Amino acid sequence: MNPILTDNPDIRLVECANQSRTIQQHLNDCREERRPYVFITNTMNIKPLRRLLVPVSMLEEEVYKAEICTYLARKTGAHIILLKAHDYGSKAQQNVHKILTHIRGISERTGIAISYEVQEAKKDSFGITREASERQRDFQHDLLILTASREYGLDDLLFGPPERKAIQRSLVPVMLVNPRVDLFSLCD
């Protein structure tokens, strides 16, 4: 695993068993976390960071992932794959545009070329997290970057939040970014 994830005080590392209850307990513990946190379970394949998968939905907090993926891409040379939700509205596209503007701006200011691409998802904003965790072989990514649920609704309490299910399905580490503005802190 890249030291940028394991030895970085700006990123919390959560190592746990791939069990629903264990993962949920750690998610609950991280609800107030100001920094991104990476889940590594005993079933994940840990490789150097070469490809980052970043699903982008219609939610405005998706833009927070721009800072994180840009930081990781600059430090590791990883390629960013933005997976845009297949929505009828334009909000997911606007979020992708904001992320791309950030990536290009950082690349121009630092002089470091950041490799990226945008792919259209098959699912909409409500299913994009599941699609990202299920299509791992298609994207061949080494890290999945998700936004944590802002608040748990009734369906999340009964069936589990989408990020818990993504962590359980994932073959690679999963980084979560807390979407609350009052808790957000940057790596750069």
CSV table of N, CA and C in Angstrom, one decimal, residues 8-171:
chain,number,residue,atom,x,y,z
A,8,ASN,N,0.0,8.8,6.4
A,8,ASN,CA,-0.4,10.2,6.3
A,8,ASN,C,-1.3,10.6,7.4
A,9,PRO,N,-0.9,11.6,8.3
A,9,PRO,CA,-1.8,12.0,9.4
A,9,PRO,C,-3.1,12.7,8.9
A,10,ASP,N,-3.1,13.1,7.6
A,10,ASP,CA,-4.3,13.7,7.1
A,10,ASP,C,-5.4,12.7,6.6
A,11,ILE,N,-5.0,11.4,6.7
A,11,ILE,CA,-5.9,10.4,6.3
A,11,ILE,C,-6.0,9.3,7.4
A,12,ARG,N,-7.2,9.0,7.8
A,12,ARG,CA,-7.4,8.0,8.8
A,12,ARG,C,-7.5,6.6,8.2
A,13,LEU,N,-6.8,5.7,8.7
A,13,LEU,CA,-6.8,4.3,8.1
A,13,LEU,C,-7.6,3.4,9.1
A,14,VAL,N,-8.6,2.7,8.5
A,14,VAL,CA,-9.5,1.8,9.3
A,14,VAL,C,-9.3,0.4,8.7
A,15,GLU,N,-8.7,-0.4,9.5
A,15,GLU,CA,-8.5,-1.8,9.1
A,15,GLU,C,-9.5,-2.7,9.9
A,16,CYS,N,-10.2,-3.5,9.2
A,16,CYS,CA,-11.2,-4.3,9.9
A,16,CYS,C,-11.6,-5.5,9.1
A,17,ALA,N,-12.3,-6.4,9.8
A,17,ALA,CA,-12.8,-7.6,9.1
A,17,ALA,C,-14.0,-7.2,8.2
A,18,ASN,N,-14.2,-8.0,7.1
A,18,ASN,CA,-15.2,-7.7,6.2
A,18,ASN,C,-16.5,-8.3,6.7
A,19,GLN,N,-17.0,-7.8,7.8
A,19,GLN,CA,-18.3,-8.2,8.4
A,19,GLN,C,-19.2,-6.9,8.5
A,20,SER,N,-20.4,-7.1,8.2
A,20,SER,CA,-21.4,-6.0,8.2
A,20,SER,C,-21.3,-5.2,9.5
A,21,ARG,N,-21.4,-5.9,10.6
A,21,ARG,CA,-21.5,-5.2,11.9
A,21,ARG,C,-20.2,-4.5,12.2
A,22,THR,N,-19.1,-5.1,11.9
A,22,THR,CA,-17.8,-4.4,12.2
A,22,THR,C,-17.6,-3.2,11.3
A,23,ILE,N,-17.9,-3.3,10.1
A,23,ILE,CA,-17.8,-2.1,9.2
A,23,ILE,C,-18.7,-1.0,9.6
A,24,GLN,N,-20.0,-1.4,10.0
A,24,GLN,CA,-20.9,-0.3,10.4
A,24,GLN,C,-20.4,0.4,11.7
A,25,GLN,N,-19.9,-0.4,12.6
A,25,GLN,CA,-19.4,0.3,13.8
A,25,GLN,C,-18.3,1.3,13.5
A,26,HIS,N,-17.4,0.9,12.6
A,26,HIS,CA,-16.3,1.8,12.2
A,26,HIS,C,-16.9,3.0,11.4
A,27,LEU,N,-17.9,2.8,10.6
A,27,LEU,CA,-18.5,3.9,10.0
A,27,LEU,C,-19.1,4.9,11.0
A,28,ASN,N,-19.8,4.4,12.0
A,28,ASN,CA,-20.4,5.2,13.0
A,28,ASN,C,-19.3,6.0,13.8
A,29,ASP,N,-18.1,5.3,14.0
A,29,ASP,CA,-17.0,6.0,14.7
A,29,ASP,C,-16.5,7.1,13.9
A,30,CYS,N,-16.6,7.1,12.6
A,30,CYS,CA,-16.0,8.1,11.7
A,30,CYS,C,-17.0,9.2,11.3
A,31,ARG,N,-18.2,9.2,11.8
A,31,ARG,CA,-19.2,10.1,11.4
A,31,ARG,C,-18.7,11.6,11.6
A,32,GLU,N,-17.9,11.9,12.6
A,32,GLU,CA,-17.5,13.2,12.9
A,32,GLU,C,-16.1,13.5,12.4
A,33,GLU,N,-15.5,12.6,11.7
A,33,GLU,CA,-14.1,12.7,11.2
A,33,GLU,C,-14.0,13.9,10.3
A,34,ARG,N,-12.9,14.6,10.5
A,34,ARG,CA,-12.6,15.8,9.6
A,34,ARG,C,-11.8,15.5,8.4
A,35,ARG,N,-11.1,14.4,8.4
A,35,ARG,CA,-10.3,14.0,7.3
A,35,ARG,C,-10.8,12.8,6.6
A,36,PRO,N,-10.4,12.5,5.4
A,36,PRO,CA,-10.8,11.3,4.7
A,36,PRO,C,-10.4,10.1,5.4
A,37,TYR,N,-11.2,9.0,5.3
A,37,TYR,CA,-10.8,7.8,6.0
A,37,TYR,C,-10.9,6.6,5.0
A,38,VAL,N,-9.9,5.7,5.1
A,38,VAL,CA,-9.8,4.6,4.1
A,38,VAL,C,-10.1,3.3,4.9
A,39,PHE,N,-11.0,2.6,4.3
A,39,PHE,CA,-11.3,1.2,4.8
A,39,PHE,C,-10.5,0.2,4.1
A,40,ILE,N,-9.9,-0.7,4.9
A,40,ILE,CA,-9.2,-1.8,4.3
A,40,ILE,C,-9.7,-3.0,5.1
A,41,THR,N,-10.3,-4.0,4.4
A,41,THR,CA,-10.8,-5.2,5.1
A,41,THR,C,-9.8,-6.3,4.7
A,42,ASN,N,-10.0,-7.4,5.4
A,42,ASN,CA,-9.2,-8.6,5.2
A,42,ASN,C,-9.4,-9.3,3.9
A,43,THR,N,-10.4,-8.9,3.1
A,43,THR,CA,-10.6,-9.5,1.8
A,43,THR,C,-10.2,-8.6,0.6
A,44,MET,N,-9.6,-7.5,0.9
A,44,MET,CA,-9.2,-6.5,-0.2
A,44,MET,C,-7.8,-6.8,-0.7
A,45,ASN,N,-7.6,-6.5,-2.0
A,45,ASN,CA,-6.3,-6.7,-2.6
A,45,ASN,C,-5.7,-5.3,-2.6
A,46,ILE,N,-4.6,-5.2,-1.9
A,46,ILE,CA,-3.9,-3.9,-1.8
A,46,ILE,C,-2.8,-3.8,-2.7
A,47,LYS,N,-2.8,-2.7,-3.6
A,47,LYS,CA,-1.8,-2.5,-4.7
A,47,LYS,C,-1.4,-1.1,-4.6
A,48,PRO,N,-0.3,-0.8,-5.3
A,48,PRO,CA,0.1,0.6,-5.4
A,48,PRO,C,-1.0,1.4,-6.2
A,49,LEU,N,-1.2,2.7,-5.8
A,49,LEU,CA,-2.2,3.5,-6.4
A,49,LEU,C,-1.8,3.9,-7.9
A,50,ARG,N,-2.5,3.3,-8.8
A,50,ARG,CA,-2.3,3.7,-10.2
A,50,ARG,C,-3.6,4.2,-10.9
A,51,ARG,N,-4.8,3.8,-10.3
A,51,ARG,CA,-6.1,4.2,-10.9
A,51,ARG,C,-7.0,4.5,-9.7
A,52,LEU,N,-7.6,5.7,-9.7
A,52,LEU,CA,-8.6,6.1,-8.7
A,52,LEU,C,-10.0,6.1,-9.3
A,53,LEU,N,-10.9,5.4,-8.8
A,53,LEU,CA,-12.3,5.5,-9.3
A,53,LEU,C,-13.1,6.4,-8.4
A,54,VAL,N,-13.7,7.4,-9.0
A,54,VAL,CA,-14.4,8.5,-8.3
A,54,VAL,C,-15.8,8.6,-8.9
A,55,PRO,N,-16.8,7.9,-8.3
A,55,PRO,CA,-18.2,8.1,-8.8
A,55,PRO,C,-18.7,9.5,-8.5
A,56,VAL,N,-19.5,10.1,-9.4
A,56,VAL,CA,-20.0,11.4,-9.2
A,56,VAL,C,-21.5,11.4,-9.4
A,57,SER,N,-22.2,11.8,-8.4
A,57,SER,CA,-23.7,11.8,-8.5
A,57,SER,C,-24.2,13.2,-8.6
A,58,MET,N,-25.5,13.4,-8.4
A,58,MET,CA,-26.1,14.8,-8.5
A,58,MET,C,-25.9,15.6,-7.2
A,59,LEU,N,-25.5,14.9,-6.1
A,59,LEU,CA,-25.4,15.6,-4.8
A,59,LEU,C,-24.2,16.6,-4.8
A,60,GLU,N,-24.4,17.8,-4.3
A,60,GLU,CA,-23.4,18.9,-4.4
A,60,GLU,C,-22.1,18.5,-3.6
A,61,GLU,N,-22.2,17.7,-2.6
A,61,GLU,CA,-21.1,17.3,-1.8
A,61,GLU,C,-20.1,16.4,-2.6
A,62,GLU,N,-20.5,16.0,-3.7
A,62,GLU,CA,-19.6,15.1,-4.5
A,62,GLU,C,-18.3,15.9,-4.9
A,63,VAL,N,-18.5,17.2,-5.0
A,63,VAL,CA,-17.4,18.1,-5.5
A,63,VAL,C,-16.2,18.1,-4.5
A,64,TYR,N,-16.5,17.7,-3.2
A,64,TYR,CA,-15.4,17.6,-2.2
A,64,TYR,C,-14.4,16.6,-2.6
A,65,LYS,N,-14.8,15.6,-3.3
A,65,LYS,CA,-13.8,14.6,-3.7
A,65,LYS,C,-12.7,15.1,-4.7
A,66,ALA,N,-13.0,16.3,-5.3
A,66,ALA,CA,-12.0,16.9,-6.2
A,66,ALA,C,-10.7,17.1,-5.5
A,67,GLU,N,-10.7,17.7,-4.3
A,67,GLU,CA,-9.5,17.9,-3.6
A,67,GLU,C,-8.7,16.6,-3.3
A,68,ILE,N,-9.4,15.6,-2.9
A,68,ILE,CA,-8.8,14.4,-2.4
A,68,ILE,C,-8.2,13.7,-3.6
A,69,CYS,N,-9.0,13.5,-4.7
A,69,CYS,CA,-8.4,12.7,-5.8
A,69,CYS,C,-7.3,13.5,-6.5
A,70,THR,N,-7.4,14.8,-6.6
A,70,THR,CA,-6.3,15.6,-7.1
A,70,THR,C,-5.0,15.5,-6.3
A,71,TYR,N,-5.2,15.5,-5.0
A,71,TYR,CA,-4.0,15.4,-4.1
A,71,TYR,C,-3.4,14.0,-4.3
A,72,LEU,N,-4.2,13.0,-4.3
A,72,LEU,CA,-3.6,11.6,-4.5
A,72,LEU,C,-3.0,11.4,-5.8
A,73,ALA,N,-3.6,12.0,-6.9
A,73,ALA,CA,-3.0,11.8,-8.2
A,73,ALA,C,-1.7,12.6,-8.3
A,74,ARG,N,-1.6,13.7,-7.7
A,74,ARG,CA,-0.3,14.5,-7.8
A,74,ARG,C,0.8,13.7,-7.0
A,75,LYS,N,0.4,13.2,-5.9
A,75,LYS,CA,1.4,12.5,-5.0
A,75,LYS,C,1.9,11.2,-5.6
A,76,THR,N,1.0,10.5,-6.3
A,76,THR,CA,1.3,9.1,-6.7
A,76,THR,C,1.4,8.9,-8.2
A,77,GLY,N,0.9,9.9,-9.0
A,77,GLY,CA,0.9,9.8,-10.4
A,77,GLY,C,-0.3,8.9,-10.9
A,78,ALA,N,-1.3,8.7,-10.0
A,78,ALA,CA,-2.4,7.9,-10.4
A,78,ALA,C,-3.3,8.5,-11.4
A,79,HIS,N,-4.0,7.7,-12.2
A,79,HIS,CA,-5.0,8.2,-13.2
A,79,HIS,C,-6.3,8.2,-12.5
A,80,ILE,N,-7.1,9.3,-12.7
A,80,ILE,CA,-8.4,9.5,-12.1
A,80,ILE,C,-9.5,9.1,-13.1
A,81,ILE,N,-10.4,8.3,-12.7
A,81,ILE,CA,-11.6,7.9,-13.5
A,81,ILE,C,-12.8,8.5,-12.8
A,82,LEU,N,-13.4,9.5,-13.4
A,82,LEU,CA,-14.6,10.1,-12.9
A,82,LEU,C,-15.8,9.3,-13.6
A,83,LEU,N,-16.6,8.6,-12.7
A,83,LEU,CA,-17.7,7.9,-13.2
A,83,LEU,C,-19.0,8.7,-13.0
A,84,LYS,N,-19.5,9.3,-14.1
A,84,LYS,CA,-20.6,10.2,-14.0
A,84,LYS,C,-21.9,9.4,-14.0
A,85,ALA,N,-22.8,9.8,-13.0
A,85,ALA,CA,-24.1,9.1,-12.9
A,85,ALA,C,-24.9,9.4,-14.2
A,86,HIS,N,-25.6,8.4,-14.6
A,86,HIS,CA,-26.5,8.5,-15.8
A,86,HIS,C,-27.8,9.1,-15.4
A,87,ASP,N,-27.9,10.4,-15.2
A,87,ASP,CA,-29.1,11.0,-14.7
A,87,ASP,C,-29.7,11.8,-15.9
A,88,TYR,N,-31.0,12.1,-15.7
A,88,TYR,CA,-31.7,12.9,-16.7
A,88,TYR,C,-31.5,14.4,-16.5
A,89,GLY,N,-31.2,14.8,-15.3
A,89,GLY,CA,-30.9,16.2,-15.0
A,89,GLY,C,-29.5,16.5,-15.3
A,90,SER,N,-29.1,17.7,-15.0
A,90,SER,CA,-27.7,18.2,-15.3
A,90,SER,C,-26.8,18.3,-14.1
A,91,LYS,N,-27.3,17.9,-12.9
A,91,LYS,CA,-26.5,18.2,-11.7
A,91,LYS,C,-25.2,17.3,-11.6
A,92,ALA,N,-25.3,16.1,-12.0
A,92,ALA,CA,-24.1,15.2,-12.0
A,92,ALA,C,-23.1,15.7,-13.0
A,93,GLN,N,-23.6,16.2,-14.2
A,93,GLN,CA,-22.7,16.8,-15.2
A,93,GLN,C,-22.0,18.0,-14.7
A,94,GLN,N,-22.8,18.8,-13.9
A,94,GLN,CA,-22.2,20.1,-13.4
A,94,GLN,C,-21.2,19.7,-12.3
A,95,ASN,N,-21.4,18.7,-11.5
A,95,ASN,CA,-20.4,18.3,-10.5
A,95,ASN,C,-19.1,17.8,-11.2
A,96,VAL,N,-19.3,17.0,-12.3
A,96,VAL,CA,-18.1,16.5,-13.0
A,96,VAL,C,-17.4,17.8,-13.6
A,97,HIS,N,-18.1,18.7,-14.1
A,97,HIS,CA,-17.4,19.9,-14.6
A,97,HIS,C,-16.6,20.7,-13.5
A,98,LYS,N,-17.2,20.8,-12.3
A,98,LYS,CA,-16.5,21.5,-11.2
A,98,LYS,C,-15.3,20.7,-10.8
A,99,ILE,N,-15.4,19.4,-10.8
A,99,ILE,CA,-14.2,18.5,-10.4
A,99,ILE,C,-13.1,18.7,-11.5
A,100,LEU,N,-13.5,18.7,-12.8
A,100,LEU,CA,-12.5,18.8,-13.9
A,100,LEU,C,-11.9,20.2,-13.8
A,101,THR,N,-12.7,21.2,-13.5
A,101,THR,CA,-12.1,22.6,-13.4
A,101,THR,C,-11.0,22.6,-12.3
A,102,HIS,N,-11.3,21.9,-11.2
A,102,HIS,CA,-10.4,21.9,-10.1
A,102,HIS,C,-9.1,21.1,-10.5
A,103,ILE,N,-9.3,20.0,-11.1
A,103,ILE,CA,-8.1,19.1,-11.6
A,103,ILE,C,-7.3,19.9,-12.5
A,104,ARG,N,-7.9,20.6,-13.5
A,104,ARG,CA,-7.1,21.4,-14.5
A,104,ARG,C,-6.4,22.5,-13.9
A,105,GLY,N,-7.1,23.2,-12.9
A,105,GLY,CA,-6.5,24.3,-12.2
A,105,GLY,C,-5.3,23.9,-11.4
A,106,ILE,N,-5.4,22.8,-10.7
A,106,ILE,CA,-4.2,22.4,-9.9
A,106,ILE,C,-3.1,21.9,-10.8
A,107,SER,N,-3.4,21.3,-11.9
A,107,SER,CA,-2.4,20.8,-12.8
A,107,SER,C,-1.7,22.1,-13.4
A,108,GLU,N,-2.4,23.1,-13.8
A,108,GLU,CA,-1.8,24.3,-14.3
A,108,GLU,C,-0.9,25.0,-13.3
A,109,ARG,N,-1.4,25.2,-12.1
A,109,ARG,CA,-0.7,25.9,-11.0
A,109,ARG,C,0.6,25.2,-10.6
A,110,THR,N,0.5,23.8,-10.5
A,110,THR,CA,1.7,23.1,-10.0
A,110,THR,C,2.6,22.6,-11.2
A,111,GLY,N,2.1,22.7,-12.4
A,111,GLY,CA,2.9,22.2,-13.5
A,111,GLY,C,3.0,20.6,-13.5
A,112,ILE,N,2.2,20.0,-12.8
A,112,ILE,CA,2.2,18.5,-12.7
A,112,ILE,C,1.0,18.0,-13.5
A,113,ALA,N,1.2,17.3,-14.6
A,113,ALA,CA,0.1,16.8,-15.4
A,113,ALA,C,-0.7,15.7,-14.7
A,114,ILE,N,-2.0,15.9,-14.6
A,114,ILE,CA,-2.8,14.9,-13.9
A,114,ILE,C,-3.6,14.2,-14.9
A,115,SER,N,-3.5,12.9,-15.0
A,115,SER,CA,-4.2,12.1,-15.9
A,115,SER,C,-5.6,11.8,-15.4
A,116,TYR,N,-6.6,12.0,-16.3
A,116,TYR,CA,-8.0,11.7,-15.9
A,116,TYR,C,-8.8,11.4,-17.1
A,117,GLU,N,-10.0,10.8,-16.9
A,117,GLU,CA,-11.0,10.5,-17.9
A,117,GLU,C,-12.3,10.6,-17.2
A,118,VAL,N,-13.4,10.8,-18.1
A,118,VAL,CA,-14.8,10.7,-17.6
A,118,VAL,C,-15.5,9.6,-18.3
A,119,GLN,N,-16.1,8.8,-17.5
A,119,GLN,CA,-16.9,7.7,-18.1
A,119,GLN,C,-18.4,7.8,-17.6
A,120,GLU,N,-19.3,7.5,-18.5
A,120,GLU,CA,-20.7,7.5,-18.2
A,120,GLU,C,-21.1,6.2,-17.5
A,121,ALA,N,-21.7,6.3,-16.3
A,121,ALA,CA,-22.2,5.1,-15.6
A,121,ALA,C,-23.5,4.6,-16.3
A,122,LYS,N,-23.8,3.4,-16.0
A,122,LYS,CA,-25.1,2.8,-16.4
A,122,LYS,C,-26.2,3.2,-15.5
A,123,LYS,N,-25.9,3.4,-14.2
A,123,LYS,CA,-26.9,3.7,-13.2
A,123,LYS,C,-27.0,5.2,-12.9
A,124,ASP,N,-28.1,5.6,-12.3
A,124,ASP,CA,-28.3,7.0,-11.9
A,124,ASP,C,-27.6,7.3,-10.6
A,125,SER,N,-27.9,8.5,-10.1
A,125,SER,CA,-27.2,8.9,-8.8
A,125,SER,C,-27.5,8.0,-7.7
A,126,PHE,N,-28.7,7.4,-7.7
A,126,PHE,CA,-29.1,6.5,-6.6
A,126,PHE,C,-28.4,5.2,-6.6
A,127,GLY,N,-27.9,4.8,-7.8
A,127,GLY,CA,-27.3,3.5,-7.9
A,127,GLY,C,-25.8,3.5,-8.3
A,128,ILE,N,-25.2,4.7,-8.3
A,128,ILE,CA,-23.8,4.8,-8.8
A,128,ILE,C,-22.8,4.2,-7.8
A,129,THR,N,-23.1,4.3,-6.5
A,129,THR,CA,-22.1,3.7,-5.6
A,129,THR,C,-22.1,2.2,-5.7
A,130,ARG,N,-23.3,1.6,-5.9
A,130,ARG,CA,-23.3,0.1,-6.1
A,130,ARG,C,-22.6,-0.3,-7.4
A,131,GLU,N,-22.9,0.5,-8.5
A,131,GLU,CA,-22.3,0.2,-9.8
A,131,GLU,C,-20.8,0.3,-9.7
A,132,ALA,N,-20.3,1.3,-9.0
A,132,ALA,CA,-18.8,1.4,-8.9
A,132,ALA,C,-18.2,0.3,-8.1
A,133,SER,N,-18.9,-0.2,-7.1
A,133,SER,CA,-18.3,-1.4,-6.4
A,133,SER,C,-18.5,-2.7,-7.1
A,134,GLU,N,-19.5,-2.8,-8.0
A,134,GLU,CA,-19.7,-4.0,-8.7
A,134,GLU,C,-18.9,-4.1,-10.0
A,135,ARG,N,-18.5,-3.0,-10.6
A,135,ARG,CA,-17.8,-3.1,-11.9
A,135,ARG,C,-16.3,-2.9,-11.7
A,136,GLN,N,-15.7,-3.5,-10.7
A,136,GLN,CA,-14.3,-3.3,-10.3
A,136,GLN,C,-13.4,-3.9,-11.4
A,137,ARG,N,-13.8,-5.0,-12.0
A,137,ARG,CA,-12.9,-5.5,-13.1
A,137,ARG,C,-12.9,-4.7,-14.3
A,138,ASP,N,-14.0,-4.0,-14.6
A,138,ASP,CA,-14.1,-3.1,-15.7
A,138,ASP,C,-13.1,-1.9,-15.6
A,139,PHE,N,-13.0,-1.3,-14.4
A,139,PHE,CA,-12.2,-0.1,-14.2
A,139,PHE,C,-10.8,-0.4,-13.8
A,140,GLN,N,-10.6,-1.6,-13.2
A,140,GLN,CA,-9.3,-2.0,-12.7
A,140,GLN,C,-8.6,-0.9,-11.8
A,141,HIS,N,-9.4,-0.4,-10.9
A,141,HIS,CA,-8.9,0.7,-10.1
A,141,HIS,C,-8.3,0.1,-8.8
A,142,ASP,N,-7.5,0.9,-8.1
A,142,ASP,CA,-6.8,0.5,-6.9
A,142,ASP,C,-7.3,1.2,-5.7
A,143,LEU,N,-8.2,2.2,-5.9
A,143,LEU,CA,-8.8,2.9,-4.7
A,143,LEU,C,-10.2,3.4,-5.2
A,144,LEU,N,-11.2,3.2,-4.4
A,144,LEU,CA,-12.5,3.7,-4.7
A,144,LEU,C,-12.8,4.9,-3.7
A,145,ILE,N,-13.1,6.0,-4.3
A,145,ILE,CA,-13.3,7.2,-3.4
A,145,ILE,C,-14.8,7.6,-3.4
A,146,LEU,N,-15.4,7.5,-2.3
A,146,LEU,CA,-16.9,7.7,-2.1
A,146,LEU,C,-17.1,8.9,-1.1
A,147,THR,N,-18.3,9.5,-1.2
A,147,THR,CA,-18.8,10.4,-0.2
A,147,THR,C,-19.6,9.6,0.8
A,148,ALA,N,-19.3,9.8,2.0
A,148,ALA,CA,-20.1,9.1,3.1
A,148,ALA,C,-21.5,9.7,3.1
A,149,SER,N,-22.5,8.9,3.6
A,149,SER,CA,-23.8,9.5,3.7
A,149,SER,C,-23.9,10.6,4.7
A,150,ARG,N,-24.5,11.7,4.3
A,150,ARG,CA,-24.6,12.8,5.2
A,150,ARG,C,-25.4,12.5,6.5
A,151,GLU,N,-26.5,11.8,6.3
A,151,GLU,CA,-27.3,11.4,7.4
A,151,GLU,C,-27.9,10.0,7.0
A,152,TYR,N,-28.2,9.2,8.0
A,152,TYR,CA,-28.8,7.9,7.7
A,152,TYR,C,-30.3,8.0,7.7
A,153,GLY,N,-30.9,7.6,6.6
A,153,GLY,CA,-32.4,7.6,6.6
A,153,GLY,C,-32.9,6.3,7.1
A,154,LEU,N,-34.2,6.1,7.0
A,154,LEU,CA,-34.8,4.8,7.5
A,154,LEU,C,-34.3,3.6,6.8
A,155,ASP,N,-34.2,3.7,5.4
A,155,ASP,CA,-33.7,2.6,4.6
A,155,ASP,C,-32.2,2.3,5.0
A,156,ASP,N,-31.4,3.3,5.3
A,156,ASP,CA,-30.0,3.0,5.6
A,156,ASP,C,-30.0,2.3,7.0
A,157,LEU,N,-30.8,2.7,7.9
A,157,LEU,CA,-30.8,2.1,9.2
A,157,LEU,C,-31.3,0.6,9.1
A,158,LEU,N,-32.3,0.4,8.3
A,158,LEU,CA,-32.8,-1.0,8.1
A,158,LEU,C,-31.9,-1.9,7.3
A,159,PHE,N,-31.4,-1.4,6.2
A,159,PHE,CA,-30.7,-2.2,5.2
A,159,PHE,C,-29.2,-1.9,5.1
A,160,GLY,N,-28.8,-0.8,5.8
A,160,GLY,CA,-27.4,-0.4,5.7
A,160,GLY,C,-27.1,0.7,4.7
A,161,PRO,N,-26.2,1.6,5.0
A,161,PRO,CA,-25.9,2.7,4.1
A,161,PRO,C,-25.1,2.1,2.9
A,162,PRO,N,-25.2,2.8,1.7
A,162,PRO,CA,-24.6,2.4,0.5
A,162,PRO,C,-23.1,2.2,0.7
A,163,GLU,N,-22.4,3.1,1.5
A,163,GLU,CA,-21.0,2.9,1.6
A,163,GLU,C,-20.6,1.7,2.3
A,164,ARG,N,-21.4,1.2,3.3
A,164,ARG,CA,-21.1,-0.1,4.0
A,164,ARG,C,-21.1,-1.2,3.0
A,165,LYS,N,-22.1,-1.2,2.1
A,165,LYS,CA,-22.3,-2.3,1.1
A,165,LYS,C,-21.1,-2.2,0.1
A,166,ALA,N,-20.7,-1.0,-0.3
A,166,ALA,CA,-19.6,-0.8,-1.2
A,166,ALA,C,-18.3,-1.4,-0.6
A,167,ILE,N,-18.1,-1.1,0.7
A,167,ILE,CA,-16.9,-1.6,1.4
A,167,ILE,C,-16.9,-3.1,1.4
A,168,GLN,N,-18.0,-3.7,1.7
A,168,GLN,CA,-18.1,-5.2,1.7
A,168,GLN,C,-17.9,-5.8,0.4
A,169,ARG,N,-18.3,-5.2,-0.7
A,169,ARG,CA,-18.2,-5.7,-2.1
A,169,ARG,C,-16.8,-5.4,-2.6
A,170,SER,N,-16.2,-4.4,-2.2
A,170,SER,CA,-14.9,-3.9,-2.8
A,170,SER,C,-13.8,-4.9,-2.6
A,171,LEU,N,-13.0,-5.0,-3.7
A,171,LEU,CA,-11.8,-5.8,-3.7
A,171,LEU,C,-10.6,-4.9,-3.5
